[in-house]
Tab-separated table of C-alpha atoms in Angstrom:
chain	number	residue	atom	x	y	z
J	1	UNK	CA	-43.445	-52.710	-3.205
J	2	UNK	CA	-45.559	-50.423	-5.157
J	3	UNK	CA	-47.350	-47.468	-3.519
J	4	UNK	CA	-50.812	-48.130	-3.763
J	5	UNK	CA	-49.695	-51.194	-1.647
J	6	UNK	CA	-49.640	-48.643	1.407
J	7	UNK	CA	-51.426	-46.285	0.362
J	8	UNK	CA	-55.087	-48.635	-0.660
J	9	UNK	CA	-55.636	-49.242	3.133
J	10	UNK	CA	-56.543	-45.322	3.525
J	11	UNK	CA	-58.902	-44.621	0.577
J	12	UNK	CA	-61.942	-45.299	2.248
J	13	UNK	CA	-62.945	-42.604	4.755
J	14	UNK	CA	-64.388	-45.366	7.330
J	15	UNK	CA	-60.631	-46.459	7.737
J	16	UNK	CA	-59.569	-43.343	8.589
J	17	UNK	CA	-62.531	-42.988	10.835
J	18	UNK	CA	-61.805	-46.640	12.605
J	19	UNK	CA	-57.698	-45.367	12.755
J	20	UNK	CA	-58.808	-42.666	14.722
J	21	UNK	CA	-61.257	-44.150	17.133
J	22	UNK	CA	-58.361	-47.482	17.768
J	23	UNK	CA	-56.100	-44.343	18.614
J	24	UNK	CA	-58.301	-42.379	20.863
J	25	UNK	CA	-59.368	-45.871	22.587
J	26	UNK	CA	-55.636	-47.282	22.988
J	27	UNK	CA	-54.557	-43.749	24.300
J	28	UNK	CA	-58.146	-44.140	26.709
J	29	UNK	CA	-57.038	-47.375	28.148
J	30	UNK	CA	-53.492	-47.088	27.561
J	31	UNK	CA	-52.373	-44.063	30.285
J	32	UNK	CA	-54.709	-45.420	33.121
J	33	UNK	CA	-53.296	-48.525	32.264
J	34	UNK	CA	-49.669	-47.662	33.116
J	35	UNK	CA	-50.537	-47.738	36.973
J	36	UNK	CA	-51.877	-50.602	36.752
J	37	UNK	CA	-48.765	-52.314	35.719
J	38	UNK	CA	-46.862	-49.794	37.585
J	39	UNK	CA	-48.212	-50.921	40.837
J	40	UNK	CA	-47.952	-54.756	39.406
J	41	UNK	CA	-52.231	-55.139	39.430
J	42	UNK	CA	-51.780	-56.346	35.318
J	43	UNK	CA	-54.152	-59.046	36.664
J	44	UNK	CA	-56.929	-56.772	38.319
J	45	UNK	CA	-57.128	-55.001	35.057
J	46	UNK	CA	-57.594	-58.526	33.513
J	47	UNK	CA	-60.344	-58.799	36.466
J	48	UNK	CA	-62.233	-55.942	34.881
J	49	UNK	CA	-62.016	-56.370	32.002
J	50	UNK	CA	-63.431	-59.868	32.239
J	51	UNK	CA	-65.993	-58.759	34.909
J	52	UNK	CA	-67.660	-55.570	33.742
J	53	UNK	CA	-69.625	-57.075	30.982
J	54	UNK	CA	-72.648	-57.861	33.581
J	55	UNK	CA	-72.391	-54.582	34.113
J	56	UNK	CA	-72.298	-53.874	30.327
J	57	UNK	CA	-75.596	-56.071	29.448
J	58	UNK	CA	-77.588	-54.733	32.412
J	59	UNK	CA	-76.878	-51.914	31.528
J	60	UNK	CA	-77.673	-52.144	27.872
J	61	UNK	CA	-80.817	-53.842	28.950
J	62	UNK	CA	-82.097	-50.845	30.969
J	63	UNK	CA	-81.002	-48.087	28.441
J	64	UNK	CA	-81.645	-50.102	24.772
J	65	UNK	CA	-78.210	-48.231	23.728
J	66	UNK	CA	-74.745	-48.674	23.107
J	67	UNK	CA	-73.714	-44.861	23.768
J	68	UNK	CA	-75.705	-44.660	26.862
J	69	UNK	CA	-73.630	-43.801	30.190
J	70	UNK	CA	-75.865	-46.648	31.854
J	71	UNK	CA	-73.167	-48.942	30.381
J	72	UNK	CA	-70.058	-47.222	31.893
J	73	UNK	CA	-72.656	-46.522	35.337
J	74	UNK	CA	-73.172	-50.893	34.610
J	75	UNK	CA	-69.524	-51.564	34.343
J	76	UNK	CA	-68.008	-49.590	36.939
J	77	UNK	CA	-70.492	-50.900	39.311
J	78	UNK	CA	-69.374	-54.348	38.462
J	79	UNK	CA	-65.756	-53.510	38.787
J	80	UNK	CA	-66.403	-52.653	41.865
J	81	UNK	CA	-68.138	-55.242	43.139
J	82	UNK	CA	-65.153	-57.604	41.743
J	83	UNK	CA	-62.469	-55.556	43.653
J	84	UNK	CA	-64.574	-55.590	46.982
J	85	UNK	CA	-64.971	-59.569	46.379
J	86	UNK	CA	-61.648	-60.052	45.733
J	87	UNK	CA	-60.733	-58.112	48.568
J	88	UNK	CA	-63.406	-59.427	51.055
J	89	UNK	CA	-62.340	-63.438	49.942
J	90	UNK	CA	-58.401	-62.408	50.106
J	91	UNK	CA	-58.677	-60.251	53.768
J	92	UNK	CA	-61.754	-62.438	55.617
J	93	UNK	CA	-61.211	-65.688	53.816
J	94	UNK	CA	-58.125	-66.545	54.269
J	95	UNK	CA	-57.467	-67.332	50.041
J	96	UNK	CA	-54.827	-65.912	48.681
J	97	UNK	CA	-54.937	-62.851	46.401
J	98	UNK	CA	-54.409	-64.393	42.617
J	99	UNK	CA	-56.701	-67.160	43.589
J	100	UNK	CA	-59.505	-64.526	44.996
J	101	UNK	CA	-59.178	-63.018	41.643
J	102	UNK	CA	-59.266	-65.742	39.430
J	103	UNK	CA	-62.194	-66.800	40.988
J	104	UNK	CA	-63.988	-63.585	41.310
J	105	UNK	CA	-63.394	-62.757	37.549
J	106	UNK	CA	-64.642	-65.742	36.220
J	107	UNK	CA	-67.764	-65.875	38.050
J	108	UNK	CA	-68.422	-62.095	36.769
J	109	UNK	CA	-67.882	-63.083	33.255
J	110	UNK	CA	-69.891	-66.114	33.654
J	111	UNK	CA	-72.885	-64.417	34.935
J	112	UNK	CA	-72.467	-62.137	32.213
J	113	UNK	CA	-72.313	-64.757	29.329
J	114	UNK	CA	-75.441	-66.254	31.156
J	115	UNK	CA	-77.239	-62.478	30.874
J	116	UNK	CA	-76.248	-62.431	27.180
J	117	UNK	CA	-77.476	-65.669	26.415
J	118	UNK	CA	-80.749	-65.192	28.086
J	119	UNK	CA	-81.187	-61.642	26.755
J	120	UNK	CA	-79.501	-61.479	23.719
J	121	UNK	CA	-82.078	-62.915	21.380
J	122	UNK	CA	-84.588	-60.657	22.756
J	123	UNK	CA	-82.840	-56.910	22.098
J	124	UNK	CA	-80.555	-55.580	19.611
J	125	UNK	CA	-77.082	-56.939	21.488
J	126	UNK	CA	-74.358	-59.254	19.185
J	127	UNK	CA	-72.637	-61.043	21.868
J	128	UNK	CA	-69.666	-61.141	19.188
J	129	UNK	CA	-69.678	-57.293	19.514
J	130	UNK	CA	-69.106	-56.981	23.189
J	131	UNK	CA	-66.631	-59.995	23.303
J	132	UNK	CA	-64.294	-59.118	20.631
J	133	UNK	CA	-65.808	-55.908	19.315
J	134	UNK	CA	-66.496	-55.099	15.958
J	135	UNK	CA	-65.704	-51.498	15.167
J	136	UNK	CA	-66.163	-52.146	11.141
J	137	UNK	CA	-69.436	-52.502	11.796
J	138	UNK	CA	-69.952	-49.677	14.455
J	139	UNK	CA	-68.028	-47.316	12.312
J	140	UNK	CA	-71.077	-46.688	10.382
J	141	UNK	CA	-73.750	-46.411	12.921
J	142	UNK	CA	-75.092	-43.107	14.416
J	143	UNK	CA	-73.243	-39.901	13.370
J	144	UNK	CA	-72.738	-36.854	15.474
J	145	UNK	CA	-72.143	-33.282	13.186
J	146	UNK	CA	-69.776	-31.374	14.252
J	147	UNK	CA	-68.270	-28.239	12.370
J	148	UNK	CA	-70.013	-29.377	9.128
J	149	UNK	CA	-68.609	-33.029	9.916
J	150	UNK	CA	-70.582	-36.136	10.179
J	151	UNK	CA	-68.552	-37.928	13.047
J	152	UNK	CA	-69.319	-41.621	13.619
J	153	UNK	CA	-70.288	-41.697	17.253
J	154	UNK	CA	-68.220	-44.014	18.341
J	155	UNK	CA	-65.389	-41.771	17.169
J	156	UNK	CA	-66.995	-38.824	19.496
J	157	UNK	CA	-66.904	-41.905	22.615
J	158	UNK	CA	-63.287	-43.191	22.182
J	159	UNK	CA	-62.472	-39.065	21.538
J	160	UNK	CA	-63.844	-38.090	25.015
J	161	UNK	CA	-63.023	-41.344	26.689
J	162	UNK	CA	-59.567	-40.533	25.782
J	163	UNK	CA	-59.732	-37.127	27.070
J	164	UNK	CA	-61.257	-38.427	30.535
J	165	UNK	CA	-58.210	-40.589	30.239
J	166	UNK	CA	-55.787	-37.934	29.817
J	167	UNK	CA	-57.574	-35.241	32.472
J	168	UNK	CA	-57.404	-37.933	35.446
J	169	UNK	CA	-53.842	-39.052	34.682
J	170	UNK	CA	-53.330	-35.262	34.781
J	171	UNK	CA	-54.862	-34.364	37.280
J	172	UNK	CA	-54.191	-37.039	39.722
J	173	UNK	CA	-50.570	-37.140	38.396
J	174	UNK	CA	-48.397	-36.946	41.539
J	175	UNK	CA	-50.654	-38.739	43.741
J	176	UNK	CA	-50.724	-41.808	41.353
J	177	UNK	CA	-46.873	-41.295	41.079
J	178	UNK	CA	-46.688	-41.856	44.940
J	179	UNK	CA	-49.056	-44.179	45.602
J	180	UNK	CA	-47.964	-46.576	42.604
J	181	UNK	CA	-44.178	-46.130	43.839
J	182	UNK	CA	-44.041	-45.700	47.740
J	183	UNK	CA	-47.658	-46.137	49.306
J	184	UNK	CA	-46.498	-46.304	52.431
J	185	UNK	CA	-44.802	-42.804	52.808
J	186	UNK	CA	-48.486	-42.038	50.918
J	187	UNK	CA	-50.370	-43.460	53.821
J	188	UNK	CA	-48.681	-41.449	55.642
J	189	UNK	CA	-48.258	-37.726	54.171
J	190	UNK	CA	-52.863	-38.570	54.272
J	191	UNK	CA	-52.887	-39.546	50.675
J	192	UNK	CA	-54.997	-42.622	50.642
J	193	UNK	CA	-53.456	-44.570	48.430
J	194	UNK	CA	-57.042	-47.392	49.024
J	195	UNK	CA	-58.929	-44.392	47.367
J	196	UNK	CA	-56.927	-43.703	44.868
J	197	UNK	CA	-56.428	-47.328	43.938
J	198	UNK	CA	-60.339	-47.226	43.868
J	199	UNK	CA	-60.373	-44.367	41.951
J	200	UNK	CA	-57.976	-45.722	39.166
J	201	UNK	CA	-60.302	-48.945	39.180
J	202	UNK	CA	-63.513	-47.027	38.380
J	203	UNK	CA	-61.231	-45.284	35.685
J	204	UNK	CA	-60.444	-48.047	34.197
J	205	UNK	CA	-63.688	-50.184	33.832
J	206	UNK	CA	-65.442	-47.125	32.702
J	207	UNK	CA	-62.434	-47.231	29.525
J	208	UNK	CA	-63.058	-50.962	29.346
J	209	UNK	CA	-66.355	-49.789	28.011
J	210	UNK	CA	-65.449	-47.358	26.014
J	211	UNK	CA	-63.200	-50.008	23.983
J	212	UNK	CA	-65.399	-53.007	23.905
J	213	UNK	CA	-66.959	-52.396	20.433
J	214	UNK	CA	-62.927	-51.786	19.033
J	215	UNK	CA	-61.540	-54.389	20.729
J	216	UNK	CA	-64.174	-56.196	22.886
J	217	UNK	CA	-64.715	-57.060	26.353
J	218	UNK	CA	-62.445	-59.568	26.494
J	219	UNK	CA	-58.970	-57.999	24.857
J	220	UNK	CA	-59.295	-54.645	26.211
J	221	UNK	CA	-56.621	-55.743	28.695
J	222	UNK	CA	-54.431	-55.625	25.739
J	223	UNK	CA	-54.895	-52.218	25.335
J	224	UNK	CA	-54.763	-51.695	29.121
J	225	UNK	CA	-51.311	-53.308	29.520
J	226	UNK	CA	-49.710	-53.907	26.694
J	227	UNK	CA	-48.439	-50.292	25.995
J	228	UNK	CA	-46.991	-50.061	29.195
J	229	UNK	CA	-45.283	-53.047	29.255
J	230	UNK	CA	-43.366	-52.519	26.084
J	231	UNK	CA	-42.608	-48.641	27.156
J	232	UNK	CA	-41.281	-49.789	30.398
J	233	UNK	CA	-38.797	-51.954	28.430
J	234	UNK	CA	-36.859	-49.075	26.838
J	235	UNK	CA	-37.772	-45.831	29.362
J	236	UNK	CA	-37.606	-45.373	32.984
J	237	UNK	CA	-39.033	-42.456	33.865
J	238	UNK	CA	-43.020	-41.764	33.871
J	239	UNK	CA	-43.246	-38.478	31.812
J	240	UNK	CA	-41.368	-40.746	28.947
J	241	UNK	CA	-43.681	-43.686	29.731
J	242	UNK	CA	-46.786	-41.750	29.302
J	243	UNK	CA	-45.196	-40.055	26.016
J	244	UNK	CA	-44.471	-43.574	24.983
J	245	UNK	CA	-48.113	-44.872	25.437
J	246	UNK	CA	-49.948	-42.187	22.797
J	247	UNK	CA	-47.032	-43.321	20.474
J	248	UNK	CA	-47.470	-47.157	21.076
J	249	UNK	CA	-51.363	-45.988	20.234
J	250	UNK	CA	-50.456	-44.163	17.208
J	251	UNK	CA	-48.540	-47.240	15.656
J	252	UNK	CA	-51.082	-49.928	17.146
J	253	UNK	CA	-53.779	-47.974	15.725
J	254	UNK	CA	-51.939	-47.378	12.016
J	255	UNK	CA	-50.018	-50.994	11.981
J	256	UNK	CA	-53.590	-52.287	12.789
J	257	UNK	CA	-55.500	-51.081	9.968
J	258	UNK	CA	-52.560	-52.455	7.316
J	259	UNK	CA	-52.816	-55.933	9.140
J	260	UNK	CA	-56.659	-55.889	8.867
J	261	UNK	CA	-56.155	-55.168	5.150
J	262	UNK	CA	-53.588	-57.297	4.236
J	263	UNK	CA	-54.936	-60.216	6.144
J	264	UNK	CA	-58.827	-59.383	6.075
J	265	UNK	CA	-58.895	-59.921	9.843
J	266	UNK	CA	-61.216	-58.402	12.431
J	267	UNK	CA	-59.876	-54.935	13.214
J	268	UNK	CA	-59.791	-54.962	17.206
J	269	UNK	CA	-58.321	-58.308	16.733
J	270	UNK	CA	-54.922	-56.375	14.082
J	271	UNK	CA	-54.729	-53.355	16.681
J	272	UNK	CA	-53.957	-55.840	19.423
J	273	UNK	CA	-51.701	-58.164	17.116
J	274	UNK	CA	-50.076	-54.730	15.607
J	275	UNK	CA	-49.235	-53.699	19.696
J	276	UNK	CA	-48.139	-57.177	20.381
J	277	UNK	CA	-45.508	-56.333	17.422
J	278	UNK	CA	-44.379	-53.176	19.022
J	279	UNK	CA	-43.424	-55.205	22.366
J	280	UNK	CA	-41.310	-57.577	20.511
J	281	UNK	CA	-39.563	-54.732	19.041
J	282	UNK	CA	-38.965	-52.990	22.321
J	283	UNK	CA	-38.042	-56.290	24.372
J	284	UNK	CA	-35.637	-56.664	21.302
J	285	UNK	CA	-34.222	-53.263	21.481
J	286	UNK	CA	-33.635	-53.717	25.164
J	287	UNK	CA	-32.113	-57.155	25.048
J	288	UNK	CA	-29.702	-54.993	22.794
J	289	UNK	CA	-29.110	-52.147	24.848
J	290	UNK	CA	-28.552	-55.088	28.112
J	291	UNK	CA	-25.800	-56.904	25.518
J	292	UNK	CA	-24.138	-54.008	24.506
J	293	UNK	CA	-23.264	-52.511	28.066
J	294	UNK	CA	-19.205	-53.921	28.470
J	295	UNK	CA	-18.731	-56.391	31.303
J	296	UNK	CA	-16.306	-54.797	34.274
């Protein structure tokens, strides 16, 4: 294998650039994402997911922009409205929980495929770009200068959605810790663990936004899930399965770009495939650790 086999993959800057912004993004969606599957709601982040793009259209349609916070004001709206359905269908209605979700997240996404077939012709919205993202193409949109830099600005987006990432699982550390592990003894030490499962909701729709031109609408709950499920396969403890999620980013983000190369596949599309790799690896390396433990 010669070296310009690894190596051609980083000589144009906008790879670099869309490295970087799959990073921030799966690092965005990624430590939110932990409590999700931490408290066992992987399908409520498939709910969002699903359900905040009428929240992304409307709010596209009010604003005429892709960086404007009407989108993540749009989405977490319609989060919202999902989880009060789902709850409201599963507590009054009698139906049970996965049911109330499947059918609350499908109408959401229906209503917004409707919205983008209706509006889509009219205003500058690919309804490829918001379902499976296309960050080759947003890479070289607006630019942001910064320190003599011109930054893409989606790069400045996943950068801070990242960092609003990492402040709230900071921040709210302990209290997500307790509520995800014991929310009983939560409920009642007066931690709320409704409002923070609320919280982390609105959290997470507003990164579902932030990743739907890498990845798109519809497999951002790849990037919300699929870290922590192959960290939890090797590491026990939540300090290790946070550390774990920025370097399942780093490799998803790196392995992706080589896979889009090689294979001249949509990028969002190799980041997902490239974390989907890391997974096997871990479930391997833990099926090894189970078989080499000596039976008593």
């Amino acid at each position: 294998m010669s070296s310009d086999f690894l190596t051609d993959p980083w000589r144009s800057p906008a790879s670099v650039w869309m490295v970087v912004t799959a990073i921030f993004t799966a690092i965005a969606c990624g430590l939110p994402g932990a409590f999700l599957v931490l408290r066992r709601m992987s399908l409520a982040g498939d709910a969002i997911s699903h359900s905040v793009l009428p929240g992304i259209v409307i709010g596209f349609l009010v604003s005429g922009s892709l960086d404007s916070p009407w989108l993540i004001a749009g989405a977490s709206v319609s989060g919202w409205v999902t989880v009060m359905a789902i709850e409201l269908l599963h507590r009054r209605g009698g139906v049970r929980e996965d049911a109330a979700t499947g059918i609350v997240f499908t109408a959401m996404f229906s209503i917004g495929v409707v919205l983008l077939k209706l509006y889509a012709s009219r205003v500058d919205l690919d309804p490829d770009c918001i379902l499976f993202g296309n960050l080759e193409t947003a890479i070289h949109g607006a630019r942001s200068g910064f320190a003599g830099w011109e930054i893409p600005r989606i790069v400045v987006t996943a950068g801070g959605a990242a960092l609003v990432g990492s402040a709230f699982v900071s921040a709210f550390h302990h209290r997500l810790v307790a509520t995800s592990f014991d929310p009983s003894l939560s409920r009642l030490t007066g931690q709320s663990p409704a409002l923070m499962q609320s919280i982390l909701l609105g959290i997470v729709a507003a990164m579902v936004v932030a990743a739907f031109q890498v990845v798109g609408a519809i497999m951002a709950i790849a990037l919300l899930v699929l870290p922590a499920a192959s960290v939890l396969l090797v590491v026990k403890r939540v300090p290790r399965l946070l550390a774990g999620i920025v370097l399942h980013a780093l490799v998803s983000g790196i392995g992706g770009l080589y896979l889009a190369t090689w294979f001249n596949c949509n990028f969002g599309a190799a980041v997902v495939i490239a974390g989907a790799l890391v997974f096997c690896a871990c479930l391997a390396a833990s099926r090894r650790k189970v078989t080499a433990i000596p039976a008593p």
